[in-house]
Short mmCIF file of C-alpha atoms in Angstrom, two decimals:
data_model
loop_
_atom_site.label_atom_id
_atom_site.label_comp_id
_atom_site.label_asym_id
_atom_site.label_seq_id
_atom_site.Cartn_x
_atom_site.Cartn_y
_atom_site.Cartn_z
CA UNK A 23 0.13 0.03 0.20
CA UNK A 24 2.63 2.42 0.98
CA UNK A 25 4.36 1.90 -2.58
CA UNK A 26 1.15 3.07 -4.19
CA UNK A 27 0.76 5.99 -1.76
CA UNK A 28 3.98 7.44 -1.80
CA UNK A 29 4.43 8.29 -5.58
CA UNK A 30 0.63 9.87 -5.45
CA UNK A 31 1.89 12.17 -2.61
CA UNK A 32 4.94 13.03 -4.48
CA UNK A 33 3.11 13.90 -7.67
CA UNK A 34 0.72 15.72 -5.39
CA UNK A 35 3.95 17.80 -4.01
CA UNK A 36 5.03 18.55 -7.68
CA UNK A 37 1.75 20.08 -8.80
CA UNK A 38 1.41 22.21 -5.98
CA UNK A 39 4.83 23.60 -6.57
CA UNK A 40 4.44 24.17 -10.29
CA UNK A 41 1.29 25.59 -9.24
CA UNK A 42 2.79 28.25 -6.87
CA UNK A 43 5.93 28.39 -9.38
CA UNK A 44 3.25 29.35 -11.97
CA UNK A 45 1.97 32.00 -9.86
CA UNK A 46 5.49 33.56 -8.95
CA UNK A 47 6.26 33.63 -12.75
CA UNK A 48 2.90 35.33 -13.54
CA UNK A 49 3.80 37.76 -10.83
CA UNK A 50 7.42 38.44 -12.38
CA UNK A 51 5.53 38.53 -15.89
CA UNK A 52 2.90 41.16 -14.64
CA UNK A 53 5.84 43.25 -13.23
CA UNK A 54 7.75 43.19 -16.14
CA UNK A 55 4.56 44.20 -18.07
CA UNK A 56 4.09 46.95 -15.47
CA UNK A 57 7.50 48.21 -16.05
CA UNK A 58 6.82 49.32 -19.36
CA UNK A 59 4.81 52.29 -17.65
CA UNK A 60 8.25 53.57 -16.07
CA UNK A 61 8.97 54.49 -19.91
CA UNK A 62 10.18 57.97 -20.27
CA UNK A 63 7.25 60.22 -21.06
CA UNK A 64 7.03 61.61 -24.48
CA UNK A 65 6.69 65.43 -25.22
CA UNK A 66 4.23 66.09 -27.67
CA UNK A 67 1.82 69.14 -28.78
CA UNK A 68 -1.84 68.92 -28.78
CA UNK A 69 -3.45 67.01 -31.37
CA UNK A 70 -4.61 69.25 -34.19
CA UNK A 71 -8.31 69.92 -34.84
CA UNK A 72 -9.59 70.22 -38.30
CA UNK A 73 -11.75 73.36 -37.32
CA UNK A 74 -14.92 71.84 -38.53
CA UNK A 75 -17.93 70.56 -36.82
CA UNK A 76 -17.34 67.06 -37.97
CA UNK A 77 -17.06 64.26 -35.53
CA UNK A 78 -17.82 60.42 -35.55
CA UNK A 79 -20.17 58.72 -33.28
CA UNK A 80 -19.91 55.22 -34.82
CA UNK A 81 -17.17 53.42 -36.41
CA UNK A 82 -18.19 49.94 -37.88
CA UNK A 83 -15.00 47.86 -39.03
CA UNK A 84 -15.99 46.91 -42.85
CA UNK A 85 -12.39 44.70 -43.30
CA UNK A 86 -10.38 42.48 -41.04
CA UNK A 87 -8.77 43.71 -38.17
CA UNK A 88 -5.12 44.15 -39.35
CA UNK A 89 -2.26 42.33 -37.61
CA UNK A 90 -0.60 45.12 -35.59
CA UNK A 91 2.85 45.00 -33.70
CA UNK A 92 2.53 45.37 -29.77
CA UNK A 93 5.53 47.84 -29.74
CA UNK A 94 6.79 50.67 -32.35
CA UNK A 95 9.86 52.41 -32.48
CA UNK A 96 9.85 56.30 -31.63
CA UNK A 97 12.47 58.70 -33.03
CA UNK A 98 14.13 61.38 -31.48
CA UNK A 99 14.72 64.75 -33.59
CA UNK A 100 18.27 65.94 -34.01
CA UNK A 101 18.47 69.53 -34.26
CA UNK A 102 20.88 70.51 -37.06
CA UNK A 103 23.71 72.76 -36.54
CA UNK A 104 23.63 75.78 -38.92
CA UNK A 105 26.16 78.58 -39.25
CA UNK A 106 26.22 81.61 -41.44
CA UNK A 107 28.95 80.51 -43.16
CA UNK A 108 27.28 77.58 -44.25
CA UNK A 109 24.18 79.58 -45.36
CA UNK A 110 26.34 81.89 -47.30
CA UNK A 111 28.18 79.05 -49.16
CA UNK A 112 24.71 77.42 -50.14
CA UNK A 113 23.25 80.64 -51.14
CA UNK A 114 26.33 81.35 -53.54
CA UNK A 115 25.51 78.10 -54.99
CA UNK A 116 22.32 78.95 -56.02
CA UNK A 117 23.16 82.30 -57.34
CA UNK A 118 22.26 84.26 -54.53
CA UNK A 119 24.76 86.91 -52.74
CA UNK A 120 24.58 89.26 -50.08
CA UNK A 121 24.51 89.58 -46.35
CA UNK A 122 23.41 87.06 -44.13
CA UNK A 123 20.38 88.03 -41.95
CA UNK A 124 19.94 86.16 -38.57
CA UNK A 125 16.54 86.03 -36.58
CA UNK A 126 15.24 84.11 -33.68
CA UNK A 127 14.28 81.40 -35.86
CA UNK A 128 16.27 81.62 -39.06
CA UNK A 129 19.12 82.80 -41.49
CA UNK A 130 18.32 84.37 -44.69
CA UNK A 131 19.86 86.00 -47.65
CA UNK A 132 17.67 88.28 -49.95
CA UNK A 133 19.14 89.47 -53.26
CA UNK A 134 17.74 90.59 -56.94
CA UNK A 135 18.41 87.04 -58.20
CA UNK A 136 16.26 85.44 -55.36
CA UNK A 137 15.58 84.89 -51.64
CA UNK A 138 17.08 82.03 -49.76
CA UNK A 139 16.01 81.10 -45.80
CA UNK A 140 17.24 78.32 -43.74
CA UNK A 141 15.16 77.46 -40.54
CA UNK A 142 17.25 77.23 -37.30
CA UNK A 143 15.06 74.66 -35.80
CA UNK A 144 14.89 72.11 -38.76
CA UNK A 145 17.22 72.98 -41.15
CA UNK A 146 14.47 73.43 -43.77
CA UNK A 147 14.69 75.61 -46.50
CA UNK A 148 13.31 78.08 -49.04
CA UNK A 149 14.58 79.23 -52.24
CA UNK A 150 12.44 81.43 -54.14
CA UNK A 151 13.27 83.33 -57.21
CA UNK A 152 11.12 86.58 -58.64
CA UNK A 153 9.78 84.11 -61.21
CA UNK A 154 8.27 82.02 -58.56
CA UNK A 155 6.62 85.03 -56.46
CA UNK A 156 4.89 86.70 -59.60
CA UNK A 157 4.05 83.50 -61.74
CA UNK A 158 -0.04 83.65 -62.10
CA UNK A 159 -0.03 82.95 -65.68
CA UNK A 160 -1.18 79.53 -67.14
CA UNK A 161 2.16 77.57 -68.29
CA UNK A 162 2.10 77.14 -72.11
CA UNK A 163 4.84 74.48 -72.36
CA UNK A 164 4.33 71.40 -69.85
CA UNK A 165 6.99 68.93 -70.02
CA UNK A 166 6.21 65.04 -69.21
CA UNK A 167 6.54 63.91 -65.63
CA UNK A 168 10.03 62.07 -66.57
CA UNK A 169 11.52 65.26 -67.80
CA UNK A 170 10.18 67.20 -64.48
CA UNK A 171 11.51 64.27 -62.28
CA UNK A 172 15.00 63.96 -64.03
CA UNK A 173 15.40 68.24 -63.91
CA UNK A 174 14.41 68.24 -60.21
CA UNK A 175 16.65 65.43 -59.41
CA UNK A 176 19.49 66.78 -61.12
CA UNK A 177 19.08 70.06 -59.79
CA UNK A 178 18.90 68.97 -55.95
CA UNK A 179 22.08 66.65 -56.45
CA UNK A 180 24.01 69.63 -57.89
CA UNK A 181 23.24 72.11 -55.49
CA UNK A 182 23.70 69.97 -52.71
CA UNK A 183 20.03 70.12 -51.56
CA UNK A 184 19.21 66.46 -51.93
CA UNK A 185 18.96 64.36 -48.76
CA UNK A 186 20.38 60.77 -48.53
CA UNK A 187 17.29 59.00 -47.86
CA UNK A 188 14.90 61.04 -50.12
CA UNK A 189 12.72 59.34 -52.54
CA UNK A 190 10.51 60.55 -55.66
CA UNK A 191 7.05 61.00 -54.72
CA UNK A 192 5.28 62.67 -57.63
CA UNK A 193 4.56 65.48 -59.88
CA UNK A 194 2.19 67.61 -58.47
CA UNK A 195 0.06 69.67 -61.52
CA UNK A 196 -2.82 70.79 -58.94
CA UNK A 197 -1.68 74.43 -59.00
CA UNK A 198 -3.92 75.72 -61.73
CA UNK A 199 -5.43 78.82 -63.08
CA UNK A 200 -8.07 79.41 -65.60
CA UNK A 201 -7.10 79.85 -69.48
CA UNK A 202 -9.03 80.95 -72.31
CA UNK A 203 -11.76 82.44 -70.19
CA UNK A 204 -14.96 83.36 -72.11
CA UNK A 205 -17.33 86.10 -71.20
CA UNK A 206 -19.24 83.84 -68.43
CA UNK A 207 -16.19 83.49 -66.71
CA UNK A 208 -15.50 79.60 -67.55
CA UNK A 209 -12.08 78.58 -68.55
CA UNK A 210 -10.05 75.48 -68.71
CA UNK A 211 -7.90 74.98 -65.70
CA UNK A 212 -4.16 74.82 -66.70
CA UNK A 213 -1.30 74.47 -64.21
CA UNK A 214 0.50 77.93 -63.53
CA UNK A 215 3.44 75.99 -61.70
CA UNK A 216 4.57 72.39 -61.55
CA UNK A 217 5.93 70.94 -58.38
CA UNK A 218 7.99 67.70 -58.31
CA UNK A 219 8.03 66.36 -54.38
CA UNK A 220 10.26 63.85 -52.70
CA UNK A 221 9.58 62.31 -49.34
CA UNK A 222 10.75 59.24 -47.29
CA UNK A 223 9.32 56.54 -45.16
CA UNK A 224 10.54 55.96 -41.54
CA UNK A 225 10.90 52.50 -40.23
CA UNK A 226 9.37 50.89 -42.86
CA UNK A 227 6.00 52.92 -42.40
CA UNK A 228 4.77 55.72 -44.10
CA UNK A 229 5.91 59.38 -42.89
CA UNK A 230 2.99 61.76 -43.22
CA UNK A 231 1.99 65.28 -42.10
CA UNK A 232 3.07 68.61 -43.34
CA UNK A 233 6.57 66.72 -44.19
CA UNK A 234 9.22 65.25 -44.63
CA UNK A 235 8.81 66.90 -48.17
CA UNK A 236 11.52 68.43 -50.67
CA UNK A 237 9.75 70.29 -53.50
CA UNK A 238 11.23 71.77 -56.87
CA UNK A 239 8.82 74.34 -58.54
CA UNK A 240 8.70 74.92 -62.07
CA UNK A 241 7.81 77.49 -64.36
CA UNK A 242 7.35 78.02 -68.18
CA UNK A 243 9.34 75.05 -70.46
CA UNK A 244 10.75 73.54 -67.49
CA UNK A 245 12.38 76.73 -66.02
CA UNK A 246 13.26 76.20 -62.17
CA UNK A 247 11.83 78.97 -60.03
CA UNK A 248 12.42 77.58 -56.50
CA UNK A 249 12.69 75.00 -54.31
CA UNK A 250 11.82 74.12 -50.28
CA UNK A 251 11.84 71.50 -47.76
CA UNK A 252 9.98 70.73 -44.47
CA UNK A 253 12.68 68.00 -43.44
CA UNK A 254 13.72 66.56 -39.75
CA UNK A 255 16.59 64.48 -39.36
CA UNK A 256 15.78 61.80 -36.48
CA UNK A 257 17.14 58.83 -34.94
CA UNK A 258 15.94 55.90 -33.19
CA UNK A 259 14.89 56.62 -29.65
CA UNK A 260 13.17 53.67 -28.13
CA UNK A 261 10.34 51.23 -28.67
CA UNK A 262 6.99 52.06 -27.25
CA UNK A 263 3.90 49.96 -26.74
CA UNK A 264 0.69 51.29 -28.60
CA UNK A 265 -3.02 50.97 -27.71
CA UNK A 266 -4.91 48.35 -29.28
CA UNK A 267 -7.03 49.21 -32.57
CA UNK A 268 -10.08 49.17 -30.35
CA UNK A 269 -8.69 51.83 -27.96
CA UNK A 270 -7.71 53.96 -30.74
CA UNK A 271 -11.62 53.78 -32.52
CA UNK A 272 -12.63 54.97 -28.97
CA UNK A 273 -10.44 57.94 -28.87
CA UNK A 274 -11.70 58.64 -32.31
CA UNK A 275 -15.10 58.66 -31.15
CA UNK A 276 -14.27 60.86 -28.38
CA UNK A 277 -12.71 63.66 -30.44
CA UNK A 278 -9.35 62.77 -29.36
CA UNK A 279 -8.25 62.80 -33.01
CA UNK A 280 -7.56 64.98 -36.15
CA UNK A 281 -10.83 64.15 -38.34
CA UNK A 282 -11.32 65.23 -42.05
CA UNK A 283 -14.55 65.55 -44.03
CA UNK A 284 -17.00 64.06 -41.22
CA UNK A 285 -20.52 65.59 -40.67
CA UNK A 286 -21.63 65.88 -37.07
CA UNK A 287 -22.37 62.66 -35.39
CA UNK A 288 -20.86 60.68 -38.51
CA UNK A 289 -21.51 56.98 -39.06
CA UNK A 290 -18.40 55.46 -40.59
CA UNK A 291 -17.47 52.23 -42.24
CA UNK A 292 -13.51 51.66 -42.08
CA UNK A 293 -11.94 50.36 -45.20
CA UNK A 294 -8.34 51.08 -43.96
CA UNK A 295 -6.22 51.22 -40.78
CA UNK A 296 -2.80 51.64 -40.66
CA UNK A 297 0.10 52.89 -38.54
CA UNK A 298 1.99 56.25 -39.70
CA UNK A 299 4.47 58.74 -38.34
CA UNK A 300 3.46 62.12 -38.46
CA UNK A 301 5.86 65.44 -38.98
CA UNK A 302 5.10 68.68 -37.44
CA UNK A 303 4.86 71.72 -39.56
CA UNK A 304 7.79 74.00 -39.49
CA UNK A 305 7.33 76.49 -36.42
CA UNK A 306 7.05 73.75 -34.10
CA UNK A 307 9.54 72.28 -31.90
CA UNK A 308 8.97 68.60 -32.56
CA UNK A 309 11.02 66.55 -30.05
CA UNK A 310 9.69 63.32 -31.01
CA UNK A 311 8.31 61.59 -34.01
CA UNK A 312 5.73 59.12 -32.46
CA UNK A 313 3.26 56.86 -34.34
CA UNK A 314 -0.56 57.48 -35.29
CA UNK A 315 -3.19 55.09 -35.96
CA UNK A 316 -4.73 56.45 -39.49
CA UNK A 317 -8.38 55.25 -40.28
CA UNK A 318 -10.03 55.73 -43.32
CA UNK A 319 -13.64 54.72 -44.47
CA UNK A 320 -16.76 55.98 -46.12
CA UNK A 321 -20.09 57.62 -44.17
CA UNK A 322 -23.61 57.23 -45.09
CA UNK A 323 -23.50 59.81 -47.88
CA UNK A 324 -20.40 57.76 -49.60
CA UNK A 325 -18.22 60.55 -48.70
CA UNK A 326 -14.40 59.75 -47.71
CA UNK A 327 -13.56 60.53 -43.94
CA UNK A 328 -10.01 60.20 -42.48
CA UNK A 329 -8.98 60.41 -38.72
CA UNK A 330 -5.81 60.41 -37.11
CA UNK A 331 -5.24 59.63 -33.26
CA UNK A 332 -2.26 58.80 -31.32
CA UNK A 333 -0.87 55.35 -30.91
CA UNK A 334 0.86 55.63 -27.87
CA UNK A 335 -0.73 55.47 -24.54
CA UNK A 336 -2.06 58.89 -23.02
CA UNK A 337 -0.09 58.14 -19.70
CA UNK A 338 3.22 57.89 -21.77
CA UNK A 339 2.78 61.37 -23.29
CA UNK A 340 3.35 64.84 -22.19
CA UNK A 341 1.30 67.23 -23.96
CA UNK A 342 2.81 70.61 -24.01
CA UNK A 343 1.33 73.81 -26.33
CA UNK A 344 4.17 74.72 -28.40
CA UNK A 345 5.58 78.29 -27.46
CA UNK A 346 4.79 81.45 -29.58
CA UNK A 347 7.08 80.77 -32.62
CA UNK A 348 7.23 82.69 -36.07
CA UNK A 349 8.23 80.45 -38.82
CA UNK A 350 9.89 81.55 -41.95
CA UNK A 351 7.53 82.32 -44.78
CA UNK A 352 6.35 78.83 -46.58
CA UNK A 353 5.16 78.18 -49.82
CA UNK A 354 1.68 77.06 -50.32
CA UNK A 355 0.94 74.20 -52.95
CA UNK A 356 -1.96 72.44 -53.55
CA UNK A 357 -1.85 68.73 -52.59
#
């Protein structure tokens, strides 16, 4: 009898030890999971609002939920070191000479041949000629996209303005004016300027927002009239956990998002969900580049609706309004 009881008692002891061992291991796992909350808080500015009365009351998934990572790399912005001498050399390379003037936010040279302005915070630049400033007439000669791409690439490379990770994005012909206007004021829309755009991705994900972007502007018959950039250099900082898709949809419905083209209390069928990075406009001190959920769908009127909400948990963010800042005058183009 003893021979049959002892193994059973021993097995029971093993099971008890395994149970408490599991409980102990589980507590360690919980501690490790909770340790994620000790990550440094990321400084970000308040999320943009669209300025419209649009809001989303209901989000219905019209697709399968995508397979999303639990953690995503956050990037830290590197502030460039810019000197007057560097600005002068680059301006001269563009055919602009004169005195380099320094303000709190930028370096600038203005001459009869054009203006060259460099933002101190990001290193972004604006190169604008008089042909660009006063161009309003419709173009008579428009080249092919491949020709514009080559001309823009050669220009940026020759002038030392091309970025190592920049890739060709598109040829924007959306800056238009009316040509052959009749007595009723109707006419044909024709570009008055062509814009060639370069951009880049980050960590294999789309990097959107106001930038990163390098643009080259063309006037008549492929003549370059200016160039500009919105560009920040970044370096990997640390991986951070991201919220679930359900939590992201809840944030959107709560209004903690930037929403485009929605009507009040809209109902949206979700057609696309992905993680992207967002670049702030020039004029903001962006310390970190963090991931966002981009949610796109259609409402009951079959109009496209887009929402952006931060993917990092709120308890890991320090939301600080940006200080007053006067950015160099930018160039408005149609997207």
